[in-house]
PDB file of C-alpha atoms in Angstrom:
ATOM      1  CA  UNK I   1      39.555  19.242 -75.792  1.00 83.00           C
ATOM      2  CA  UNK I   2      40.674  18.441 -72.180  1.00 90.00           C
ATOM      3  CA  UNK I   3      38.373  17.386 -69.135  1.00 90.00           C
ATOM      4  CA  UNK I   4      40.307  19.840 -67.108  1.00 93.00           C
ATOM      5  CA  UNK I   5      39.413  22.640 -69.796  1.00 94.00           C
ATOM      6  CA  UNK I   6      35.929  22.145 -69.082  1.00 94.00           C
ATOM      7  CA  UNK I   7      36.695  22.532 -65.632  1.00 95.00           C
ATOM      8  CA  UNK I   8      37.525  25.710 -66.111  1.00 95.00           C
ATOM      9  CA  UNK I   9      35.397  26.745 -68.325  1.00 95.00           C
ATOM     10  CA  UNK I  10      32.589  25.918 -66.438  1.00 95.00           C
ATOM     11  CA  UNK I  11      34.158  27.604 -63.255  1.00 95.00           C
ATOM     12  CA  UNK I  12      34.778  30.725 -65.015  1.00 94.00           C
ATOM     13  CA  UNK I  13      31.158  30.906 -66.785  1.00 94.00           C
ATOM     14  CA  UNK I  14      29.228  30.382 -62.924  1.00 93.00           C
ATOM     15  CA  UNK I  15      31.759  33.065 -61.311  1.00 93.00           C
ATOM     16  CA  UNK I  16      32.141  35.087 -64.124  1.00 92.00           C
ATOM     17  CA  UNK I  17      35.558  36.098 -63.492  1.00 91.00           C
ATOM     18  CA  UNK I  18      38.811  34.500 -63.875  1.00 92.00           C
ATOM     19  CA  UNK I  19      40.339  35.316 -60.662  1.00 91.00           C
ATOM     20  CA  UNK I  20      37.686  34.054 -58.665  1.00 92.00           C
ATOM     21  CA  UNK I  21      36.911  30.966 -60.649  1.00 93.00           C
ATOM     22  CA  UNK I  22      40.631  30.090 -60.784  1.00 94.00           C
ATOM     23  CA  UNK I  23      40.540  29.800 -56.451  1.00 94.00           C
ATOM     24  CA  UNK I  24      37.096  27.836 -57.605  1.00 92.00           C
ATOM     25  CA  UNK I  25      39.301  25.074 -58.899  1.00 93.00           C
ATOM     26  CA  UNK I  26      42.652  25.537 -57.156  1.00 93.00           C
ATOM     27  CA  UNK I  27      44.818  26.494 -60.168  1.00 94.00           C
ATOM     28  CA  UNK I  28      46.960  29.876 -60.617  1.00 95.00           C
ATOM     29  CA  UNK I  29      44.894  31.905 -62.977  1.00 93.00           C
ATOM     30  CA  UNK I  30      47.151  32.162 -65.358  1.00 94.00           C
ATOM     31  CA  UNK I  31      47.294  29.037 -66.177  1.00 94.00           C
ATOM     32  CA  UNK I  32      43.301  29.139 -65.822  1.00 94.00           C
ATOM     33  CA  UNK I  33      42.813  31.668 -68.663  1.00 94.00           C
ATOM     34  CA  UNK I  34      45.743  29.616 -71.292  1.00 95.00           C
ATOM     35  CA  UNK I  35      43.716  27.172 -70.372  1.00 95.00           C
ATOM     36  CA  UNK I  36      40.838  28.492 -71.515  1.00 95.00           C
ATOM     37  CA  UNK I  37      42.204  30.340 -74.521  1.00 95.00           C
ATOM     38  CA  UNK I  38      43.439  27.036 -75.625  1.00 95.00           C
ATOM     39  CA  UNK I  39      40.249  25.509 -75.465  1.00 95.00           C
ATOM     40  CA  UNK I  40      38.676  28.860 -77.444  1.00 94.00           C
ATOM     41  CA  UNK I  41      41.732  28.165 -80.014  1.00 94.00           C
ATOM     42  CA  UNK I  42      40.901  24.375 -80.206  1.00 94.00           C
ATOM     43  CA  UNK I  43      36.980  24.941 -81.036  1.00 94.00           C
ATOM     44  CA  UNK I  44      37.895  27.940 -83.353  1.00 94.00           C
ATOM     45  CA  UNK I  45      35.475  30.615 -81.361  1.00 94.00           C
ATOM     46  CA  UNK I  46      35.126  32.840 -78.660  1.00 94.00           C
ATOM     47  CA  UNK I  47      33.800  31.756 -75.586  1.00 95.00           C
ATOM     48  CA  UNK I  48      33.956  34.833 -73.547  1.00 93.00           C
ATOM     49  CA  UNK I  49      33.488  38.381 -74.197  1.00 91.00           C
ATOM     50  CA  UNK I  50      35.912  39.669 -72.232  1.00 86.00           C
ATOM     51  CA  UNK I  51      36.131  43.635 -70.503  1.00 79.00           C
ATOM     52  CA  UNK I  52      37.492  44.878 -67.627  1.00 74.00           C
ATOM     53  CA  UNK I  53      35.097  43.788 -64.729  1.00 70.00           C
ATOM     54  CA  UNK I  54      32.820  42.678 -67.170  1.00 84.00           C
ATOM     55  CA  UNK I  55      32.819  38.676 -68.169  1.00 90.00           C
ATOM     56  CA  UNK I  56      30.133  37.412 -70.404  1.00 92.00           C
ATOM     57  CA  UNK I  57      29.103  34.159 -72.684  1.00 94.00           C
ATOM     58  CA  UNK I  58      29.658  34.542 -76.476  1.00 94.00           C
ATOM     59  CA  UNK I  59      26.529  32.684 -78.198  1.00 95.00           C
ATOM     60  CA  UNK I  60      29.275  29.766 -78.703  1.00 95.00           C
ATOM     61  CA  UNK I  61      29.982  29.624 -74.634  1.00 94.00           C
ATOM     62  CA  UNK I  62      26.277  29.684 -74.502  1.00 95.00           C
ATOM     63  CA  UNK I  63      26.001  26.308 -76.447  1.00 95.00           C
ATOM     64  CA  UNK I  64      28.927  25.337 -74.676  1.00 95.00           C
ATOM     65  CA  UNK I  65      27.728  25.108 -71.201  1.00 95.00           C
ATOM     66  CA  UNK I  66      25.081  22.749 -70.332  1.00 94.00           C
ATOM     67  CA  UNK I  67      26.887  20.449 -72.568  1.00 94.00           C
ATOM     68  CA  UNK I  68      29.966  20.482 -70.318  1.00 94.00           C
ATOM     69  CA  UNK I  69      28.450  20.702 -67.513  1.00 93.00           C
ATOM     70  CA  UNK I  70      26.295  17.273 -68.739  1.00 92.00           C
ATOM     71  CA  UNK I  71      29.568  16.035 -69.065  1.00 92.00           C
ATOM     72  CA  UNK I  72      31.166  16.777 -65.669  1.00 92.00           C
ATOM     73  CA  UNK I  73      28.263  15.164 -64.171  1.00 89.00           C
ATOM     74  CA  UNK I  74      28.375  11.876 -65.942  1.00 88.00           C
ATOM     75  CA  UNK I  75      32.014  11.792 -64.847  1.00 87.00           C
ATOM     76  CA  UNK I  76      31.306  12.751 -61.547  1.00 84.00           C
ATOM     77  CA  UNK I  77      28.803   9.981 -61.472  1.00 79.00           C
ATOM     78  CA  UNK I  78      31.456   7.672 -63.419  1.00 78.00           C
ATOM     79  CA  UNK I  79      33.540   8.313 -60.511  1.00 76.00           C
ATOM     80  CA  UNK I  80      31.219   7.282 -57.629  1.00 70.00           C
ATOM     81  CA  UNK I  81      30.378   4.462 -59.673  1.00 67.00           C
ATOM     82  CA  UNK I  82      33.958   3.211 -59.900  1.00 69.00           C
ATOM     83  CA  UNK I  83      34.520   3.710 -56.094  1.00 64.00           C
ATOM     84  CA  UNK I  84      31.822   1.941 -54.961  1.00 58.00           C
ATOM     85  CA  UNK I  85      33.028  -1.026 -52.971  1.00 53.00           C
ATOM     86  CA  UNK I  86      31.652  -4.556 -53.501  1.00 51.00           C
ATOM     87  CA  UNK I  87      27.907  -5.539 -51.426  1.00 52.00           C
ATOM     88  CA  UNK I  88      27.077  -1.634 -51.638  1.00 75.00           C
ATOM     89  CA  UNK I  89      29.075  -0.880 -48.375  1.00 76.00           C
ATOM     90  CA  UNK I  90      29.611   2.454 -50.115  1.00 77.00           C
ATOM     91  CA  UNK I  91      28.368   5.151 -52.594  1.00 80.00           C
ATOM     92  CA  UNK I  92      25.792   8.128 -52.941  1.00 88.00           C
ATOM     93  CA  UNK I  93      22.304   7.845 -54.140  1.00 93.00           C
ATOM     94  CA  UNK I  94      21.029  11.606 -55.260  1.00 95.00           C
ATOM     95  CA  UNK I  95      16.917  11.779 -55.316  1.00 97.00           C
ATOM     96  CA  UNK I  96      14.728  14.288 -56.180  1.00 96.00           C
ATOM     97  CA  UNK I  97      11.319  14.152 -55.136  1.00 94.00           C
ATOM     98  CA  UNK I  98       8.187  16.486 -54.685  1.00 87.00           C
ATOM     99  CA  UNK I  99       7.553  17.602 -51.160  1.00 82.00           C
ATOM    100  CA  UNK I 100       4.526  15.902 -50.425  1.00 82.00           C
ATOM    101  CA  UNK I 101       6.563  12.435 -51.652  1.00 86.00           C
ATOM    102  CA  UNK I 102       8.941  12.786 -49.067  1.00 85.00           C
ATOM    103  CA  UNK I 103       6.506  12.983 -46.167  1.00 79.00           C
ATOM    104  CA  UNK I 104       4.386  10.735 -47.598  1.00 78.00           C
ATOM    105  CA  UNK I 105       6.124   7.536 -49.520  1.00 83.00           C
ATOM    106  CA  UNK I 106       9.944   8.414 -48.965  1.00 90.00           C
ATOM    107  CA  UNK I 107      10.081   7.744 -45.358  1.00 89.00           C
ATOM    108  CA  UNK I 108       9.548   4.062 -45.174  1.00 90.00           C
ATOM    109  CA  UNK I 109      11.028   3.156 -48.280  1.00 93.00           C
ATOM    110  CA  UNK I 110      14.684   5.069 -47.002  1.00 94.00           C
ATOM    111  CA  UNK I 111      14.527   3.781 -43.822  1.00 95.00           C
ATOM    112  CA  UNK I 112      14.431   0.005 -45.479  1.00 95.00           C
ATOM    113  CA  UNK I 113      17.371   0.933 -47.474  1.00 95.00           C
ATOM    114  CA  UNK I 114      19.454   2.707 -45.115  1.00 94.00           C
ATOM    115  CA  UNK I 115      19.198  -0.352 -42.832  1.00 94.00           C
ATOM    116  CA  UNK I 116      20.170  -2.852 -45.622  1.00 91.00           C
ATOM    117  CA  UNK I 117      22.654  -0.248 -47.021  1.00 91.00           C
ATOM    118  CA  UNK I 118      23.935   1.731 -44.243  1.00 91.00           C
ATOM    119  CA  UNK I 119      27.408   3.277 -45.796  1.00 88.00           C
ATOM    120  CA  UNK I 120      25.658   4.340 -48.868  1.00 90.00           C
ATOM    121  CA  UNK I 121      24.954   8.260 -48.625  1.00 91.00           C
ATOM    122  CA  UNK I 122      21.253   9.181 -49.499  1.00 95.00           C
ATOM    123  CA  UNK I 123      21.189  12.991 -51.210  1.00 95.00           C
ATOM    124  CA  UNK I 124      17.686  14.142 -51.188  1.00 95.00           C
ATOM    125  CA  UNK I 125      16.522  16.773 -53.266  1.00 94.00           C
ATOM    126  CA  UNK I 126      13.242  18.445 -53.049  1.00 90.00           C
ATOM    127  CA  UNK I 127      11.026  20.280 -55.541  1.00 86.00           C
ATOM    128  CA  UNK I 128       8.627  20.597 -58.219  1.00 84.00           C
ATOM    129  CA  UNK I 129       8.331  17.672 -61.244  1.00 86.00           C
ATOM    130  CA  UNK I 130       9.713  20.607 -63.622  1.00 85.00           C
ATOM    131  CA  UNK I 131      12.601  21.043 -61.700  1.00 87.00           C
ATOM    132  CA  UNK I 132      13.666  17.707 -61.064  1.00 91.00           C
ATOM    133  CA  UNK I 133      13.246  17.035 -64.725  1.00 90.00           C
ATOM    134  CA  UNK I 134      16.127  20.021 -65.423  1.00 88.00           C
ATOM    135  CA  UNK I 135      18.119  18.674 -62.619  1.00 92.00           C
ATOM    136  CA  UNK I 136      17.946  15.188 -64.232  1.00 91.00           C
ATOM    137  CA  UNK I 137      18.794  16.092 -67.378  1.00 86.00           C
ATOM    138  CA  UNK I 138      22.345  17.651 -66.158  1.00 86.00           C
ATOM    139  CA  UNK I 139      23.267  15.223 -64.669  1.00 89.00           C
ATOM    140  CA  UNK I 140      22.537  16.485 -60.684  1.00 92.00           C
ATOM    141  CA  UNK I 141      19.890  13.607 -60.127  1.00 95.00           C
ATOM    142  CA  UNK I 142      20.474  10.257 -59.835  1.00 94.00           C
ATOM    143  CA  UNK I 143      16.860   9.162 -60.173  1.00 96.00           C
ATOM    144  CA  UNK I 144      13.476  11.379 -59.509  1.00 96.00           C
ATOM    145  CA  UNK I 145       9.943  10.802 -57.955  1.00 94.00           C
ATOM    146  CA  UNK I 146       7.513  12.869 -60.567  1.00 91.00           C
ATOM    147  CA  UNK I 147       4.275  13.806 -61.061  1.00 89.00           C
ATOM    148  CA  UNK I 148       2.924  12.547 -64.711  1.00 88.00           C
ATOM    149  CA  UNK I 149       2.140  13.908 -66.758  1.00 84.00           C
ATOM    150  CA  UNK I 150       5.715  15.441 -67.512  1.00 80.00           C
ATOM    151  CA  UNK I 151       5.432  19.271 -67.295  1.00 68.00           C
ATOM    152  CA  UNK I 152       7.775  19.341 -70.764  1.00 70.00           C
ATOM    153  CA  UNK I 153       8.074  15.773 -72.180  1.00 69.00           C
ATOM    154  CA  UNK I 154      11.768  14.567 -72.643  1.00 72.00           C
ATOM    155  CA  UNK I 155      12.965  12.088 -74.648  1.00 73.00           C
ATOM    156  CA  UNK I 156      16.242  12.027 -72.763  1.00 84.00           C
ATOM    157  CA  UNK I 157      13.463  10.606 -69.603  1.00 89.00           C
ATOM    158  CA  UNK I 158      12.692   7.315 -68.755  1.00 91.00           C
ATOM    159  CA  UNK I 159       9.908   7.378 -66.325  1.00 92.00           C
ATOM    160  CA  UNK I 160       7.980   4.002 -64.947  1.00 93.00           C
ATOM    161  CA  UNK I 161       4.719   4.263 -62.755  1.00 93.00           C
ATOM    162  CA  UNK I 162       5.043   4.146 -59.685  1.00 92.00           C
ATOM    163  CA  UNK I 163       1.582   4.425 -57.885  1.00 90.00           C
ATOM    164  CA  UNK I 164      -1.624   6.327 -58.455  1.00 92.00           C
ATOM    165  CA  UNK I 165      -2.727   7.823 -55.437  1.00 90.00           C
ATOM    166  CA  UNK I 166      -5.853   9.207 -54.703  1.00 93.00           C
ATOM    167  CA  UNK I 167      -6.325  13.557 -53.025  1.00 95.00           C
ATOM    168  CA  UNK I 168      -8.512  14.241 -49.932  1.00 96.00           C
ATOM    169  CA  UNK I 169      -9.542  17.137 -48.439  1.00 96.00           C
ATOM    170  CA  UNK I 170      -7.888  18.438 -44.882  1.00 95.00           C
ATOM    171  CA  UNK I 171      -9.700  20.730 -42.369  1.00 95.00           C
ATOM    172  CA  UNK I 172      -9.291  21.812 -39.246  1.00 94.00           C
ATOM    173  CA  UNK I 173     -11.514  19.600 -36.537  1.00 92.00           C
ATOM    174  CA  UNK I 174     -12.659  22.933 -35.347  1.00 91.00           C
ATOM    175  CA  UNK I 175     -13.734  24.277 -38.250  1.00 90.00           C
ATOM    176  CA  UNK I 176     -17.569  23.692 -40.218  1.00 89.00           C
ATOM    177  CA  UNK I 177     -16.677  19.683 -42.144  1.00 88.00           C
ATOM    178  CA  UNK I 178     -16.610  20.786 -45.951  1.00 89.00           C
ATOM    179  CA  UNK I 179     -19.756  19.973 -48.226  1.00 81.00           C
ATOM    180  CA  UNK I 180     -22.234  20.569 -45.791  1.00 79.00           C
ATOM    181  CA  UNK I 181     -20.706  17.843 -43.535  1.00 77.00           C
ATOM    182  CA  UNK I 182     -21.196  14.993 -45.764  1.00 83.00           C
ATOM    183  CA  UNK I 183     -19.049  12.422 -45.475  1.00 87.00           C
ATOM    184  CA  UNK I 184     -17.366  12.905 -49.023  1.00 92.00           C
ATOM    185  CA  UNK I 185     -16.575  16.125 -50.877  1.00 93.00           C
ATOM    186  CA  UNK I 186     -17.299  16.938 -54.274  1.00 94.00           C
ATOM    187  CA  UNK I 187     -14.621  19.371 -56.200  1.00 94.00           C
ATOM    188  CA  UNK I 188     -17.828  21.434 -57.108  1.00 94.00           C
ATOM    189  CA  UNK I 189     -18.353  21.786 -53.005  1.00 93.00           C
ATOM    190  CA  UNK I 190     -15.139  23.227 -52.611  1.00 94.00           C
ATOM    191  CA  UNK I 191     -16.438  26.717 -54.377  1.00 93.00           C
ATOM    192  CA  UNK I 192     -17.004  29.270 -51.713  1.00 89.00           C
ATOM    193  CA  UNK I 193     -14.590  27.407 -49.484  1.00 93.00           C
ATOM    194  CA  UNK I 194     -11.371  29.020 -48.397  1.00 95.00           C
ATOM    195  CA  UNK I 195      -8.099  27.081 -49.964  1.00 96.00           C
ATOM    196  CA  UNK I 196      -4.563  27.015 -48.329  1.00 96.00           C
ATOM    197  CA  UNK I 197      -2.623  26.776 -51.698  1.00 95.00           C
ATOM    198  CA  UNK I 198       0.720  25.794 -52.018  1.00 91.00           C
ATOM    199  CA  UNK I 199       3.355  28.016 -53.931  1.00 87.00           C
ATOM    200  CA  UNK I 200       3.700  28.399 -57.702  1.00 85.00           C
ATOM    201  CA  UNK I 201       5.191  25.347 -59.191  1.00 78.00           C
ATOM    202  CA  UNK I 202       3.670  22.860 -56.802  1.00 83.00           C
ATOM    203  CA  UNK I 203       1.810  20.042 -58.780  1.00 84.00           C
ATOM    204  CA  UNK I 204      -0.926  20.189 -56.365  1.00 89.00           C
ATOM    205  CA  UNK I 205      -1.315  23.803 -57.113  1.00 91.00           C
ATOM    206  CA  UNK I 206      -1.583  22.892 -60.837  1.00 89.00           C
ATOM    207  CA  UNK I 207      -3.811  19.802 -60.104  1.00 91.00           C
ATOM    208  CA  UNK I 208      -6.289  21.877 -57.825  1.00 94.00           C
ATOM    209  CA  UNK I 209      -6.917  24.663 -59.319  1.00 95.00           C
ATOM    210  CA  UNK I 210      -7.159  23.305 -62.924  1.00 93.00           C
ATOM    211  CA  UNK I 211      -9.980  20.751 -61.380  1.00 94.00           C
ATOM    212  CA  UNK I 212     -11.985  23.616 -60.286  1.00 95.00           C
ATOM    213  CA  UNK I 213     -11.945  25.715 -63.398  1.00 96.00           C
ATOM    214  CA  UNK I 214     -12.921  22.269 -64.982  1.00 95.00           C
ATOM    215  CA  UNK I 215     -16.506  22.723 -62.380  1.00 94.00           C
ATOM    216  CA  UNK I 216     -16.694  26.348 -63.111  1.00 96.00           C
ATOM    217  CA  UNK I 217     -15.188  28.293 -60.468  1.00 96.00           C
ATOM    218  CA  UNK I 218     -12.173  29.986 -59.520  1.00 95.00           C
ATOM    219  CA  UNK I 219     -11.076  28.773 -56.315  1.00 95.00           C
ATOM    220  CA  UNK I 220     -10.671  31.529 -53.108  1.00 95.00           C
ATOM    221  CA  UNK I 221      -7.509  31.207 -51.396  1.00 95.00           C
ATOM    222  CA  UNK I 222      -7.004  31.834 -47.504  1.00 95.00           C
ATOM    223  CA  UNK I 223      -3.524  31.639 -47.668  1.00 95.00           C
ATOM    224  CA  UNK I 224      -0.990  30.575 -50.263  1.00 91.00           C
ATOM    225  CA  UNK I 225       2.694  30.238 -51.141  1.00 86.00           C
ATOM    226  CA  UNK I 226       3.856  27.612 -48.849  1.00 83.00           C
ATOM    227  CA  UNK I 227       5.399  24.075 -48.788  1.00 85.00           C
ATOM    228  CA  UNK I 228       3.192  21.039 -47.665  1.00 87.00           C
ATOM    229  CA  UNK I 229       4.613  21.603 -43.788  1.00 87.00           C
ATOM    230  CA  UNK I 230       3.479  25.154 -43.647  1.00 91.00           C
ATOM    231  CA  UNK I 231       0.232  24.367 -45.472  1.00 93.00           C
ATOM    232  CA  UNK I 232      -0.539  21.535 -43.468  1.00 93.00           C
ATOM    233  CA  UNK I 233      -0.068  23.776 -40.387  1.00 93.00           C
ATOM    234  CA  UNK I 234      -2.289  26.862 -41.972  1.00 95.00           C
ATOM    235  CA  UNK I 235      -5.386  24.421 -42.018  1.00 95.00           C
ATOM    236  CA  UNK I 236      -4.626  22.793 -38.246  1.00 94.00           C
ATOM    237  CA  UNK I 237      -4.592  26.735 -37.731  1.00 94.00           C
ATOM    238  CA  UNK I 238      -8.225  26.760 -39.277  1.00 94.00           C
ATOM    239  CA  UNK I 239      -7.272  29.020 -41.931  1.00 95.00           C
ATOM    240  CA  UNK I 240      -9.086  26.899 -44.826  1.00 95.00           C
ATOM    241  CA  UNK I 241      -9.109  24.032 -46.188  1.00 95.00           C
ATOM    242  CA  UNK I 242      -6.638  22.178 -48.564  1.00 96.00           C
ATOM    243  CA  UNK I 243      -6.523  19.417 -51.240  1.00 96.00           C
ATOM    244  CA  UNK I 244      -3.184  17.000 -50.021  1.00 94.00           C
ATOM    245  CA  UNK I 245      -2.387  13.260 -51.003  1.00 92.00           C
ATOM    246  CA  UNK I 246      -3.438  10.468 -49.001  1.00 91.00           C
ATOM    247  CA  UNK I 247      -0.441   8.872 -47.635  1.00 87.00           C
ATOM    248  CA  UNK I 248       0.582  12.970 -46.388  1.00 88.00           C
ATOM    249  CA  UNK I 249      -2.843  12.736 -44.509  1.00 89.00           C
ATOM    250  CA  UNK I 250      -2.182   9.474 -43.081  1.00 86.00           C
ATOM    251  CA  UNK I 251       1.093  10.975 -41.355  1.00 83.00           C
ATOM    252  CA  UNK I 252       0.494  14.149 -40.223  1.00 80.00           C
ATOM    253  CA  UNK I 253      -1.075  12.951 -37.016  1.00 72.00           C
ATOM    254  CA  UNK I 254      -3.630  14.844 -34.930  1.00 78.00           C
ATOM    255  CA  UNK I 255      -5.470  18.236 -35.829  1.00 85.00           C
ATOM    256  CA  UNK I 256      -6.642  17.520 -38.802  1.00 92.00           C
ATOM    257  CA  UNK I 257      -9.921  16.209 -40.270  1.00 93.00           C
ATOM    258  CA  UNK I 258      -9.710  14.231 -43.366  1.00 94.00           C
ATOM    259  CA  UNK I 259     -12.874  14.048 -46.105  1.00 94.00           C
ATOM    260  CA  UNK I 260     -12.173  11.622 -49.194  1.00 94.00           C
ATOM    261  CA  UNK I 261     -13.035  13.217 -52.513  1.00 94.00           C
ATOM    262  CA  UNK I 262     -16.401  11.655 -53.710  1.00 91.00           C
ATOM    263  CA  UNK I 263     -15.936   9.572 -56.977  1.00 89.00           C
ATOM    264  CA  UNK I 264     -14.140  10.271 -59.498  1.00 89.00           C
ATOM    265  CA  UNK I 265     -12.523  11.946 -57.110  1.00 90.00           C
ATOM    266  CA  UNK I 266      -8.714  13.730 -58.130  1.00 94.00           C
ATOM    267  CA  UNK I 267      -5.934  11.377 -58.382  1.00 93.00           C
ATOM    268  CA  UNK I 268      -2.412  11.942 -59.360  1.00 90.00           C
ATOM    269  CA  UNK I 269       0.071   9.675 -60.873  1.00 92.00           C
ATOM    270  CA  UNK I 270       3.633   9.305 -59.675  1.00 93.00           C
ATOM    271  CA  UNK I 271       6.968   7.625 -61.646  1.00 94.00           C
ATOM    272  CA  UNK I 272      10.008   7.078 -61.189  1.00 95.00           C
ATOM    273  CA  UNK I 273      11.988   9.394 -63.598  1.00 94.00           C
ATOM    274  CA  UNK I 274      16.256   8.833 -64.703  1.00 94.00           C
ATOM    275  CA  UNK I 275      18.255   9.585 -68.028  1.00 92.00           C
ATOM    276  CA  UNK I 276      18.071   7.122 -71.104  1.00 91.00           C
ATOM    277  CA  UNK I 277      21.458   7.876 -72.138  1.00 87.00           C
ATOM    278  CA  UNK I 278      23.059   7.022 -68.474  1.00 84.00           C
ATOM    279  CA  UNK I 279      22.412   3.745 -66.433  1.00 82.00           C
ATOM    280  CA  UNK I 280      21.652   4.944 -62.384  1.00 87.00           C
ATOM    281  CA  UNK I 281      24.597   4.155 -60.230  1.00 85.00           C
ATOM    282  CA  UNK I 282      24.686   1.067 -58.762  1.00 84.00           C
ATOM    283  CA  UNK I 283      23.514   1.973 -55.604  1.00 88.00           C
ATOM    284  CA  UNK I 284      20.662   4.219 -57.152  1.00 92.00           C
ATOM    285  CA  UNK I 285      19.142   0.872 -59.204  1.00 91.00           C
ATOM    286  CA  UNK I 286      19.490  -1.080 -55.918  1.00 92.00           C
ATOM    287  CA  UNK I 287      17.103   2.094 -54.195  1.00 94.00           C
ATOM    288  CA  UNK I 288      15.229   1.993 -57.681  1.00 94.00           C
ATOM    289  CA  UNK I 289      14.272  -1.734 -57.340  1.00 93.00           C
ATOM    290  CA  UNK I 290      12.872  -1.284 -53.634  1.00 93.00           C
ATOM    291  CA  UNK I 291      11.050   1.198 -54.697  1.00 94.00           C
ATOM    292  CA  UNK I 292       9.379  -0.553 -57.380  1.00 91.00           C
ATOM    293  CA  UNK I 293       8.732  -3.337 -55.569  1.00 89.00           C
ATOM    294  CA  UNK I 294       7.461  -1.120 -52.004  1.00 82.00           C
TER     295      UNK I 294
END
């Protein structure tokens, strides 16, 4: 089995078709499909059902695929490795991180790095813990800022805590103060209130609304199915109120009023999230360290 087959296997499985994935990877496609029927002959099955406009996995190309694409990553990330020039005057770090991370603890933390490291690319990746756990696991991540716990457990994970950081409540300064106007909020005050919810998938989503089915009530939304900008903006616009982290309170300036959660309060716990099997890049433990040490 050649690197190069997997290549084009790979190519031919996202395009589904031969001609186009052959341009993918810059090789006449005839050559592309011996190629492939070479590696099909060398792992004694089909990998393609094959008809005219019509190319699709066999259960064995199936199998095949997120194994070679695992292990064009890890020799993508070989290569970056390898090319990285002594003192970290070069490289790529690739991060994933939930939304409200990268307004809230990213910022500082990148600009420390950048200054120390300034030839070294940062790739930033946002989204939800479940995604950035798939994304790690391929190979497409680097290292990950995640929300524990894990939304599907993985072995193939090593996460370390990061921080645990507590939720507050955002309103609009023109709007009645949640709980009466008391100077904390309970989660049980929040019933009858009017929620700006974030999207499916969101932790925050997940966090919220299973902490007020845990009080009894189903929480009313105003608004929902945005990112932490947009809902951040829906409650300056007086919309409702939402449930945000801390540190995103902290930054997001004037035009909102903040109300700390009354004890226990909600909290959420963040790691820092890369493969077991694969040691980070060099650059990527050098960003790992400062952020363990922030």
């Amino acid at each position: 089995m050649q690197f190069q087959q997997l290549q084009y296997f790979v190519a031919v499985a996202e395009t589904r078709h031969f001609t186009r994935a052959a341009d993918l990877v810059h090789v006449a496609q005839p050559s592309l499909s011996q190629q492939i029927k070479a590696l099909e002959r060398e792992l004694g099955a089909d990998l393609f059902l094959r008809a005219r406009g019509n190319i699709t996995l066999t259960d064995a190309g199936e199998a095949l695929l997120p194994l070679a694409r695992r292990i064009l990553a890890d020799a993508d990330t070989a290569r970056h490795e390898v090319q990285e020039l002594a003192q970290l005057r070069s490289g790529r770090v690739r991060l994933g991180a939930t939304p409200s991370l990268c307004t809230g603890l990213l910022p500082d933390v990148l600009r420390a790095f950048h200054d120390r490291y300034p030839g070294v690319r940062l790739l930033i990746e946002e989204g939800g813990s479940h995604d950035l756990v798939r994304e790690l696991a391929r190979g497409a991540l680097d290292l990950a800022l995640v929300v524990l716990p894990l939304p599907t457990p993985s072995p193939a994970l090593t996460t370390v805590e990061l921080l645990r950081e507590d939720l507050v409540v955002v309103s609009s300064p023109d709007a009645p103060r949640p709980g009466r106007g008391r100077r904390t909020v309970r989660v049980c005050d929040l019933e009858g209130e009017r929620l700006v919810m974030f999207r499916h998938g969101y932790d925050l989503r997940e966090l919220t609304v299973a902490a007020c089915r845990a009080e009894g009530f189903e929480p009313d939304f105003a608004v929902e199915g945005g990112e932490m900008d947009a809902v951040l903006g829906f409650v300056r616009a007086g919309l409702g109120v939402a449930v945000v982290p801390r540190m995103v309170a902290a930054r997001s300036g004037r035009g909102l009023r903040v109300t700390p959660l009354a004890r226990p309060g909600l909290h959420r716990t963040i790691a820092l999230a890369h493969r077991s099997d694969v040691a980070p890049p060099r650059a990527a433990r050098e960003l790992q360290r400062m952020l363990l040490e922030r």
